[in-house]
Amino acid sequence: MSSFQLVDSSPGSSVSIMETSNFAHVIFQNVEKSFLPQAPLECRYTLTPYISPHPKDWVGIFKVGWSTARDYYTFLWSPLPEKYEPGSTVHRTVVFQVENANT
């Protein structure tokens, strides 16, 4: 089972320390407490050397109070790195686009 850790990736933060932890498998950077529904949402995260990317990996947005992985609001498939080397750190980004209800 994978675990995750939220960290601040601003200058002087502890990202490099977290990346060397065997507990932090997925690290999400700059996670806000709320988001505007009419704006694209960029989600940046790091896979540490303790987890390998998989074609069925995904990033989801969940409503407050979710209780299972099936309670997602929406999700995007996580892109596989082009030149992945086992045991390496991988930085990924997905962008949730605004959906127009009138189209």
Tab-separated table of C-alpha atoms in Angstrom:
chain	number	residue	atom	x	y	z
A	1	MET	CA	0.000	0.000	0.000
A	2	SER	CA	1.310	3.432	-0.902
A	3	SER	CA	1.314	6.395	1.408
A	4	PHE	CA	1.454	10.101	0.717
A	5	GLN	CA	2.722	13.225	2.434
A	6	LEU	CA	1.885	16.889	1.833
A	7	VAL	CA	4.875	19.224	1.875
A	8	ASP	CA	5.661	22.842	1.123
A	9	SER	CA	8.028	23.003	-1.863
A	10	SER	CA	8.884	26.682	-1.382
A	11	PRO	CA	12.534	27.696	-0.888
A	12	GLY	CA	13.871	26.377	2.387
A	13	SER	CA	11.251	23.644	2.650
A	14	SER	CA	11.924	20.022	3.585
A	15	VAL	CA	11.189	18.436	0.181
A	16	SER	CA	14.650	16.914	-0.160
A	17	ILE	CA	14.351	15.356	3.307
A	18	MET	CA	10.921	13.912	2.480
A	19	GLU	CA	12.154	12.479	-0.813
A	20	THR	CA	14.693	10.373	1.058
A	21	SER	CA	12.105	8.988	3.488
A	22	ASN	CA	10.906	5.448	2.808
A	23	PHE	CA	7.495	6.527	4.163
A	24	ALA	CA	6.828	9.270	1.604
A	25	HIS	CA	5.976	7.501	-1.649
A	26	VAL	CA	3.907	10.275	-3.242
A	27	ILE	CA	4.504	13.892	-2.295
A	28	PHE	CA	2.010	16.559	-3.404
A	29	GLN	CA	3.398	20.099	-3.660
A	30	ASN	CA	1.593	23.354	-2.790
A	31	VAL	CA	-1.821	21.843	-2.066
A	32	GLU	CA	-4.310	24.641	-1.390
A	33	LYS	CA	-7.256	24.334	1.014
A	34	SER	CA	-9.711	25.438	-1.684
A	35	PHE	CA	-9.860	26.028	-5.435
A	36	LEU	CA	-11.916	28.114	-7.835
A	37	PRO	CA	-14.297	25.888	-9.834
A	38	GLN	CA	-13.919	27.980	-13.029
A	39	ALA	CA	-10.101	27.789	-13.142
A	40	PRO	CA	-7.835	24.938	-14.286
A	41	LEU	CA	-6.217	23.092	-11.386
A	42	GLU	CA	-2.553	22.121	-11.690
A	43	CYS	CA	-1.484	19.253	-9.448
A	44	ARG	CA	2.269	18.709	-8.992
A	45	TYR	CA	3.612	15.673	-7.224
A	46	THR	CA	6.737	13.583	-6.799
A	47	LEU	CA	7.101	9.808	-6.798
A	48	THR	CA	10.004	8.854	-4.563
A	49	PRO	CA	12.397	6.001	-5.378
A	50	TYR	CA	10.286	3.719	-3.147
A	51	ILE	CA	7.430	3.524	-5.650
A	52	SER	CA	7.451	2.743	-9.375
A	53	PRO	CA	5.132	4.462	-11.860
A	54	HIS	CA	2.384	2.243	-13.298
A	55	PRO	CA	0.146	2.778	-16.372
A	56	LYS	CA	-2.972	2.590	-14.158
A	57	ASP	CA	-1.850	5.293	-11.696
A	58	TRP	CA	-4.272	8.201	-11.377
A	59	VAL	CA	-4.728	11.438	-9.444
A	60	GLY	CA	-8.189	12.214	-8.117
A	61	ILE	CA	-10.080	15.126	-6.662
A	62	PHE	CA	-12.296	14.161	-3.751
A	63	LYS	CA	-15.162	15.973	-2.072
A	64	VAL	CA	-14.773	16.836	1.612
A	65	GLY	CA	-15.712	13.849	3.746
A	66	TRP	CA	-14.795	11.117	1.250
A	67	SER	CA	-14.398	7.651	2.716
A	68	THR	CA	-13.268	5.352	-0.127
A	69	ALA	CA	-11.241	5.672	-3.327
A	70	ARG	CA	-14.525	5.353	-5.231
A	71	ASP	CA	-15.735	8.686	-3.804
A	72	TYR	CA	-13.701	10.761	-6.272
A	73	TYR	CA	-15.249	13.782	-7.981
A	74	THR	CA	-12.998	13.454	-11.024
A	75	PHE	CA	-9.612	11.957	-11.881
A	76	LEU	CA	-6.838	12.020	-14.483
A	77	TRP	CA	-4.481	9.238	-15.483
A	78	SER	CA	-0.963	9.951	-14.325
A	79	PRO	CA	1.462	10.304	-17.248
A	80	LEU	CA	4.286	7.778	-17.327
A	81	PRO	CA	7.784	9.256	-17.444
A	82	GLU	CA	9.518	8.910	-20.806
A	83	LYS	CA	12.859	7.599	-19.555
A	84	TYR	CA	12.114	6.062	-16.180
A	85	GLU	CA	14.959	4.354	-14.347
A	86	PRO	CA	13.935	2.087	-11.435
A	87	GLY	CA	14.818	3.649	-8.096
A	88	SER	CA	14.758	7.220	-9.412
A	89	THR	CA	12.673	10.174	-8.247
A	90	VAL	CA	9.936	11.216	-10.700
A	91	HIS	CA	8.301	14.658	-10.847
A	92	ARG	CA	4.849	14.737	-12.489
A	93	THR	CA	2.108	17.276	-13.176
A	94	VAL	CA	-1.511	16.831	-14.188
A	95	VAL	CA	-3.899	19.675	-15.024
A	96	PHE	CA	-7.603	19.366	-14.351
A	97	GLN	CA	-9.348	21.499	-17.000
A	98	VAL	CA	-12.572	23.415	-16.517
A	99	GLU	CA	-15.546	21.619	-18.033
A	100	ASN	CA	-18.099	23.840	-19.730
A	101	ALA	CA	-21.644	22.641	-18.998
A	102	ASN	CA	-22.965	24.370	-22.130
A	103	THR	CA	-20.979	22.251	-24.593
